[in-house]
Coordinates of C-alpha atoms in Angstrom, one line a residue:
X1 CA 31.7 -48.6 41.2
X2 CA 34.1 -48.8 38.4
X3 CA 32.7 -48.0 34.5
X4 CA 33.1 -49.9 31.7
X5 CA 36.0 -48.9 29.8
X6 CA 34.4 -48.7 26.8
X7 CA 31.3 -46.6 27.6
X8 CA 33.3 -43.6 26.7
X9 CA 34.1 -44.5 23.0
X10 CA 30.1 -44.5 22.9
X11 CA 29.2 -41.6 24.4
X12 CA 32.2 -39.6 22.6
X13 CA 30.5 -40.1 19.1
X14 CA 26.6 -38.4 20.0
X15 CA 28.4 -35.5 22.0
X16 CA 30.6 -33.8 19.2
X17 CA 27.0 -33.7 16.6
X18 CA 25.4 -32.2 19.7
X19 CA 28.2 -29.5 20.1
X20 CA 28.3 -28.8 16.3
X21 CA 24.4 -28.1 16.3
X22 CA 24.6 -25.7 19.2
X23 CA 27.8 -23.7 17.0
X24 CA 26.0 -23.5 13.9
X25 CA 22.6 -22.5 16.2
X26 CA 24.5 -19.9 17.5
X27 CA 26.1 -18.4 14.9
X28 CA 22.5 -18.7 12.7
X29 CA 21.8 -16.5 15.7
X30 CA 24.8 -14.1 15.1
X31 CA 23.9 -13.6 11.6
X32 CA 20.2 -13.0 11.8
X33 CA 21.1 -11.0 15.1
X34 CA 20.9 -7.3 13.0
X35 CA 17.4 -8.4 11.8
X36 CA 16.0 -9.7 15.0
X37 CA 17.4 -6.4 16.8
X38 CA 15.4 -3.7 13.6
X39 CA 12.0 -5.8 13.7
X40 CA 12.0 -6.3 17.8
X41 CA 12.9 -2.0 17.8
X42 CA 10.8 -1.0 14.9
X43 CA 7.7 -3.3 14.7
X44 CA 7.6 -5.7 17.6
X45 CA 7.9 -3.0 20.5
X46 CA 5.8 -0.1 18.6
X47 CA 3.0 -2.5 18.0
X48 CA 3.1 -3.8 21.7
X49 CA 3.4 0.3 22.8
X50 CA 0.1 1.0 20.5
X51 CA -1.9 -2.3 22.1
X52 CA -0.5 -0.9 25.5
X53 CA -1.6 2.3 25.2
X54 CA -5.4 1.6 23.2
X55 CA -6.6 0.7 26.5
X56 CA -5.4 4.5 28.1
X57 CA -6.4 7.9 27.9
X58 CA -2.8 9.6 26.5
X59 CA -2.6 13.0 25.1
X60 CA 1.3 12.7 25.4
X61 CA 1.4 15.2 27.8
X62 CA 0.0 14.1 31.4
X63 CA 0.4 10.6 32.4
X64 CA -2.1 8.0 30.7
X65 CA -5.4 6.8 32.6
X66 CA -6.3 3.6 32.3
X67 CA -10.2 3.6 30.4
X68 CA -10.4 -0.3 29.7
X69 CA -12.4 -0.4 26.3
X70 CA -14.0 2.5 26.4
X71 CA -11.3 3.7 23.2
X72 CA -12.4 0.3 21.3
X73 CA -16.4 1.6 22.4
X74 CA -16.5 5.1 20.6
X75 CA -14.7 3.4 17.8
X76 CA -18.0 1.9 17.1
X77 CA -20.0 5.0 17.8
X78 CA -17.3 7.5 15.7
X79 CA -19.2 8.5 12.1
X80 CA -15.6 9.8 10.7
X81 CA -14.1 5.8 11.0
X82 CA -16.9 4.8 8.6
X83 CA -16.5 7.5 6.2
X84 CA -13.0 7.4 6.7
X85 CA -13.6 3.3 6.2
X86 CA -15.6 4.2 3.2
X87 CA -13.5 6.4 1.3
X88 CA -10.3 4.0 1.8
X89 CA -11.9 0.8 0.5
X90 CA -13.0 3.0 -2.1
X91 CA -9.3 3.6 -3.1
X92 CA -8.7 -0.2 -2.4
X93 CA -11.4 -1.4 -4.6
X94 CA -11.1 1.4 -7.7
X95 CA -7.8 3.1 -7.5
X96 CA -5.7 -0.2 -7.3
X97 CA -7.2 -2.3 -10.0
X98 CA -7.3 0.9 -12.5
X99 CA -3.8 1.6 -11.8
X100 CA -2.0 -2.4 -12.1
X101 CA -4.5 -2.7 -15.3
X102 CA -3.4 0.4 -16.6
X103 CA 0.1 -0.1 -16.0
X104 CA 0.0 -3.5 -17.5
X105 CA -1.3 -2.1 -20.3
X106 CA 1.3 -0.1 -20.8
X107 CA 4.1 -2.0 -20.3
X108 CA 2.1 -4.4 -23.0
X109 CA 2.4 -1.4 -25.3
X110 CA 6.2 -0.5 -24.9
X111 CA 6.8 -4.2 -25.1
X112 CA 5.5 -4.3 -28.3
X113 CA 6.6 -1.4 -30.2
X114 CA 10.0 -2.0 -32.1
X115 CA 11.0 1.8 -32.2
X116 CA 11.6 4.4 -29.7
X117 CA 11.3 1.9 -26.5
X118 CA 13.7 3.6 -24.5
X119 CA 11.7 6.8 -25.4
X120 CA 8.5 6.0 -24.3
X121 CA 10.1 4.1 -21.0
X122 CA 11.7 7.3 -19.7
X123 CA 8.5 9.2 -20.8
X124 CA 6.5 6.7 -18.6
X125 CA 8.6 6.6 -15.9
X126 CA 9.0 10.6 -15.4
X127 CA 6.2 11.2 -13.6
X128 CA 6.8 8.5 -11.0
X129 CA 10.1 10.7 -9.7
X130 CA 8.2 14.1 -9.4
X131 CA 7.7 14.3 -5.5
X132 CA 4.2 13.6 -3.9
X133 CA 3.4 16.7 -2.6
X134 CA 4.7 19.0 -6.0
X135 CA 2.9 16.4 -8.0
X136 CA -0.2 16.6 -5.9
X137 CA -0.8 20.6 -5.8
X138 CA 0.3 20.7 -9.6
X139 CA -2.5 18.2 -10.7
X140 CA -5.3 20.5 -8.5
X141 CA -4.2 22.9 -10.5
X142 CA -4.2 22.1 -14.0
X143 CA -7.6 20.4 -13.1
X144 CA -9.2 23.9 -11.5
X145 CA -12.3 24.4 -13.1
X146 CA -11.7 27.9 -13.3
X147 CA -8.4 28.6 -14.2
X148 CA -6.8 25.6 -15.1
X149 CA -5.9 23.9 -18.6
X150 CA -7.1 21.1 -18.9
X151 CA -11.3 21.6 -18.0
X152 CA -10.6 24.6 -21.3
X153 CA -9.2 20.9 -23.0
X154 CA -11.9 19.3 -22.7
X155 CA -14.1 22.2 -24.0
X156 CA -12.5 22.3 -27.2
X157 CA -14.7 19.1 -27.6
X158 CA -18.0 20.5 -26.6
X159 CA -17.3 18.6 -23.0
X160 CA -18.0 20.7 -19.6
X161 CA -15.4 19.4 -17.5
X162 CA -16.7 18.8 -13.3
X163 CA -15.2 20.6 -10.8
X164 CA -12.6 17.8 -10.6
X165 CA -11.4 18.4 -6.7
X166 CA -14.0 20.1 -5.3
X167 CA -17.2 17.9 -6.2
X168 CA -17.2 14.9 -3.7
X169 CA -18.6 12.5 -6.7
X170 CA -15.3 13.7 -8.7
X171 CA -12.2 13.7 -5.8
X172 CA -11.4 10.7 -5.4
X173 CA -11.7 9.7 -9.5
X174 CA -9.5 12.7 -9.6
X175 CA -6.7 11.2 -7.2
X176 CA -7.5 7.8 -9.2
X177 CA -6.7 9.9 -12.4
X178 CA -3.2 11.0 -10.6
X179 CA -2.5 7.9 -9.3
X180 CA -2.3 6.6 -13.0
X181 CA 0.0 9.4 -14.3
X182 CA 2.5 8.5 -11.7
X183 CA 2.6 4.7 -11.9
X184 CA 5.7 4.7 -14.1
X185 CA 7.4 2.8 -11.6
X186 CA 5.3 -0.4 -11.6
X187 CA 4.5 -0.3 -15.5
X188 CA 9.2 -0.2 -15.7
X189 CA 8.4 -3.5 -13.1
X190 CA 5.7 -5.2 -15.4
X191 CA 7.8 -4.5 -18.3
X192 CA 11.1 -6.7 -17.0
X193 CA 8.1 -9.4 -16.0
X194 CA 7.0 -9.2 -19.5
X195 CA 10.1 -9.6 -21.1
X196 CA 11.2 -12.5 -19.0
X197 CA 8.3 -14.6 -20.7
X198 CA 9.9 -17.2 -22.7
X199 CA 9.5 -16.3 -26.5
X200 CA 9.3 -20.0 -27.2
X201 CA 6.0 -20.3 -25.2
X202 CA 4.3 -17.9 -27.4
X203 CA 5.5 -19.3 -30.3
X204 CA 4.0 -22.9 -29.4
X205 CA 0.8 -21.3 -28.7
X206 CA 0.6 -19.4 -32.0
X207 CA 1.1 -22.5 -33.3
X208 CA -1.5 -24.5 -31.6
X209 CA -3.4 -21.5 -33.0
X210 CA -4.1 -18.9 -30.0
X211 CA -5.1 -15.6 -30.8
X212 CA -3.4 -12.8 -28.9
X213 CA -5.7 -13.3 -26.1
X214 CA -5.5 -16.1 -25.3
X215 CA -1.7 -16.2 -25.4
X216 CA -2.3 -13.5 -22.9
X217 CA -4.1 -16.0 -20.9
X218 CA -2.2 -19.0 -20.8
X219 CA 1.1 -17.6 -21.7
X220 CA 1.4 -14.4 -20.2
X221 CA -0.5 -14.1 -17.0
X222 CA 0.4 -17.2 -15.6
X223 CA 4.4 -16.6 -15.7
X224 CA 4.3 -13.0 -14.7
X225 CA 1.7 -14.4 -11.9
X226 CA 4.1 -13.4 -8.8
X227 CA 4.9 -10.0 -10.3
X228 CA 1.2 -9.4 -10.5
X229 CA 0.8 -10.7 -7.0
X230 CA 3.7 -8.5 -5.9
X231 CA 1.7 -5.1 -7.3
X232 CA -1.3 -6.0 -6.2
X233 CA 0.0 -6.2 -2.4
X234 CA 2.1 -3.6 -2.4
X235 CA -1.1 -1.4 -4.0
X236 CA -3.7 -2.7 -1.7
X237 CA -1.2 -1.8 1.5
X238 CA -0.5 1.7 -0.4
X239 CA -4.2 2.3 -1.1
X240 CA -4.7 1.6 2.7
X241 CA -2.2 3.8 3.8
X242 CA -2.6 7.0 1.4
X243 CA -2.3 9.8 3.0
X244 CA 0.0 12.5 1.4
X245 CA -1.9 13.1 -1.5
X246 CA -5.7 13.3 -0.3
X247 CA -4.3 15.3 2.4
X248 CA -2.7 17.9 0.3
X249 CA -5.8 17.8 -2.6
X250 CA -8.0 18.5 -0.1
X251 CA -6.1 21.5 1.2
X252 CA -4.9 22.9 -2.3
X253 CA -9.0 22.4 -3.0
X254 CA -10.2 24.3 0.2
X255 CA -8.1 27.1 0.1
X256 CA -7.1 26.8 2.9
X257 CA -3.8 28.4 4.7
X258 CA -1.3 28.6 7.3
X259 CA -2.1 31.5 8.7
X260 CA -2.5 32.2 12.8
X261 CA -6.0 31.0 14.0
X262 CA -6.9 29.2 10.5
X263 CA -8.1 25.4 10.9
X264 CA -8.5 23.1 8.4
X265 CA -10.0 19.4 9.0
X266 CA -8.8 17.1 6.8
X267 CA -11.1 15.4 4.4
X268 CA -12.7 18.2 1.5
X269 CA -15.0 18.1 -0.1
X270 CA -17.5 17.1 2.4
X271 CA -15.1 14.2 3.9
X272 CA -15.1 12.6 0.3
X273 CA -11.3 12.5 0.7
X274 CA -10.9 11.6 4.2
X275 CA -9.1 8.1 4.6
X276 CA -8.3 6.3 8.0
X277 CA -4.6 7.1 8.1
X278 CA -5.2 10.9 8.0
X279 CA -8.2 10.2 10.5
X280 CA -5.5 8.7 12.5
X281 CA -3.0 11.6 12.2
X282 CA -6.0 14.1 13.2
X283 CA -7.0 11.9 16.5
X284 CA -3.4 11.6 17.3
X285 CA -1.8 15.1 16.4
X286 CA -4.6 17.1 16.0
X287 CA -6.9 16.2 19.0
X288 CA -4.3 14.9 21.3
X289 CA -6.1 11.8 21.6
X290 CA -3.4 9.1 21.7
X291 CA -5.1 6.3 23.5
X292 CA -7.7 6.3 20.5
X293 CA -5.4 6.8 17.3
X294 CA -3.8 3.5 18.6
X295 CA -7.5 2.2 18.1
X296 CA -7.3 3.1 14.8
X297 CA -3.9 2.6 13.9
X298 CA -4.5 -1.5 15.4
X299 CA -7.6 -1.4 12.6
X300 CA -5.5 0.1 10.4
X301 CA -2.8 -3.0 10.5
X302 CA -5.6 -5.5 11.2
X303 CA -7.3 -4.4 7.6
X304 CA -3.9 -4.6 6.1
X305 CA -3.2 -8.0 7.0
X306 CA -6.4 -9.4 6.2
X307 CA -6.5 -8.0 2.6
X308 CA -3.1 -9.5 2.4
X309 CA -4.2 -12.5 3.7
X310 CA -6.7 -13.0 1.2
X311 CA -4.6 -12.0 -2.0
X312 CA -2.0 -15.0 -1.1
X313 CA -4.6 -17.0 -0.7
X314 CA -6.9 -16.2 -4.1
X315 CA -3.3 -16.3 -5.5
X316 CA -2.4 -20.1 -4.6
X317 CA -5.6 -21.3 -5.7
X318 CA -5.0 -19.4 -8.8
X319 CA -1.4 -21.4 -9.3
X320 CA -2.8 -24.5 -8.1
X321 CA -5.8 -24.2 -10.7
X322 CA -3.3 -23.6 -13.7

């Protein structure tokens, strides 16, 4: 059978578009090709590896026995995961608000002052590039109730200062307390926020007649909304892993040392500073029980995503509301 001699002028037209949408598919593909290759390496397979090996018995050393759910079982059962549990939502519930509100504040503060900005910035800032772990053991020490400077401060004003790291109802205000010294960084964040507000906008307000809070109100929170979103994220997924500094307050605070045949367990005074991730890192590293720190470190990432979940979500109602 012969074909029409013009059923290739027809077909001609729909094959070139189809060509040209497989090239530009493939080189979308070329381009996103680094980024597809770091999240398959570096989340994708380590979070299938920790699923894999939650149902196993694995000290990293013999080869892992399969225990079904018995790991998910004694996560139920294990009283460290909910004082671990405890101390970290703690963190997440306390240390995060205190620390965005406090460095709001100050970025309020340098924002309006008209002298000796760039002073007060640096000053702020400082603290933020002093290194976790010199930060850390410095802070224990100025706040010793015997020999540091700052309980002998607070005397000068007839006030008895607590044994700041070594009282379980004072550790973790006292890692609050150095969480808000270093937040330099996010207050330098909420000040480019704050001076990205549109002048005119306050302006019309203070004419409508607004007082400074309520400018604050419907002027300022509402434009520096997604910068406030952005802290609080990043905060709540800090606070959830924090690790370095409870770890090393609680050492400092213990005396404890590196000497042969000393042990320390993480969480002095009396577990008050024991969070999940360093509950992870002892089950993992410490005990040489793999198969369970996956358990955790899957309820670690679970929490994580569903406080995240929730902020985006109390966050568009919040827009759409405005």
């Amino acid at each position: 059978m012969v074909s029409s001699p013009h059923a290739a002028p027809h077909a001609a037209p729909h094959a070139a578009p189809s060509r040209w949408r497989r090239g530009e598919g493939l080189r979308a593909l070329l381009w996103l090709s680094p980024w597809i290759a770091g999240v398959s390496i570096f989340f994708v397979y380590p979070l299938l590896s920790t699923v894999y090996f939650s149902f196993y018995r694995y000290d990293m050393t013999s080869t892992p026995e399969f225990i079904g759910l018995d790991n998910y079982a004694y996560l139920l059962h294990d009283p460290r995961v909910a004082m671990s549990a405890k101390n970290t939502l703690w963190l997440v519930a306390i240390m995060v608000p205190a620390t965005v509100l406090f460095s709001l504040a100050l970025a309020q503060l340098v924002v309006r002052l008209k002298a000796g900005v760039g002073v007060l910035r640096t000053i702020f800032y400082l603290p933020s590039l002093v290194p976790l772990a010199a930060g850390t053991i410095t802070f224990v020490f100025l706040m010793n109730p015997a020999t540091g400077p700052w309980n002998k401060f607070l005397a000068l004003f007839g006030i008895h200062g607590p044994d700041w790291f070594g009282d379980p109802a004072w550790s973790k205000p006292s890692l609050t307390l150095l969480s808000l010294w270093s937040c330099g960084q996010l207050a330098v964040i909420f000040m480019a926020a704050l001076l990205d507000v549109p002048r005119h906008l306050y302006e019309a307000a203070a004419i409508d007649g607004a007082g400074a809070w309520r400018q604050f109100r419907s002027v300022t929170l509402p434009t520096i909304a997604p910068v406030l979103m952005f802290a609080l994220v990043t905060n709540v997924i800090y606070a959830l892993q924090y690790f370095t500094q409870a770890m090393i307050a609680s050492r400092v605070a213990s005396g404890a040392t590196d000497s042969p045949g000393s042990t320390f367990t993480p969480g002095y005074p009396d577990e008050s500073l024991l969070t999940l991730p360093q509950w992870l890192f002892q089950s993992g590293f410490r005990d040489w029980t793999m198969g369970y720190a996956c358990v955790l470190a899957l309820l670690l990432f679970a929490t994580s995503m569903i406080f995240t979940l929730i902020l985006l979500r109390q966050f568009r109602r919040a827009e759409e509301a405005i």
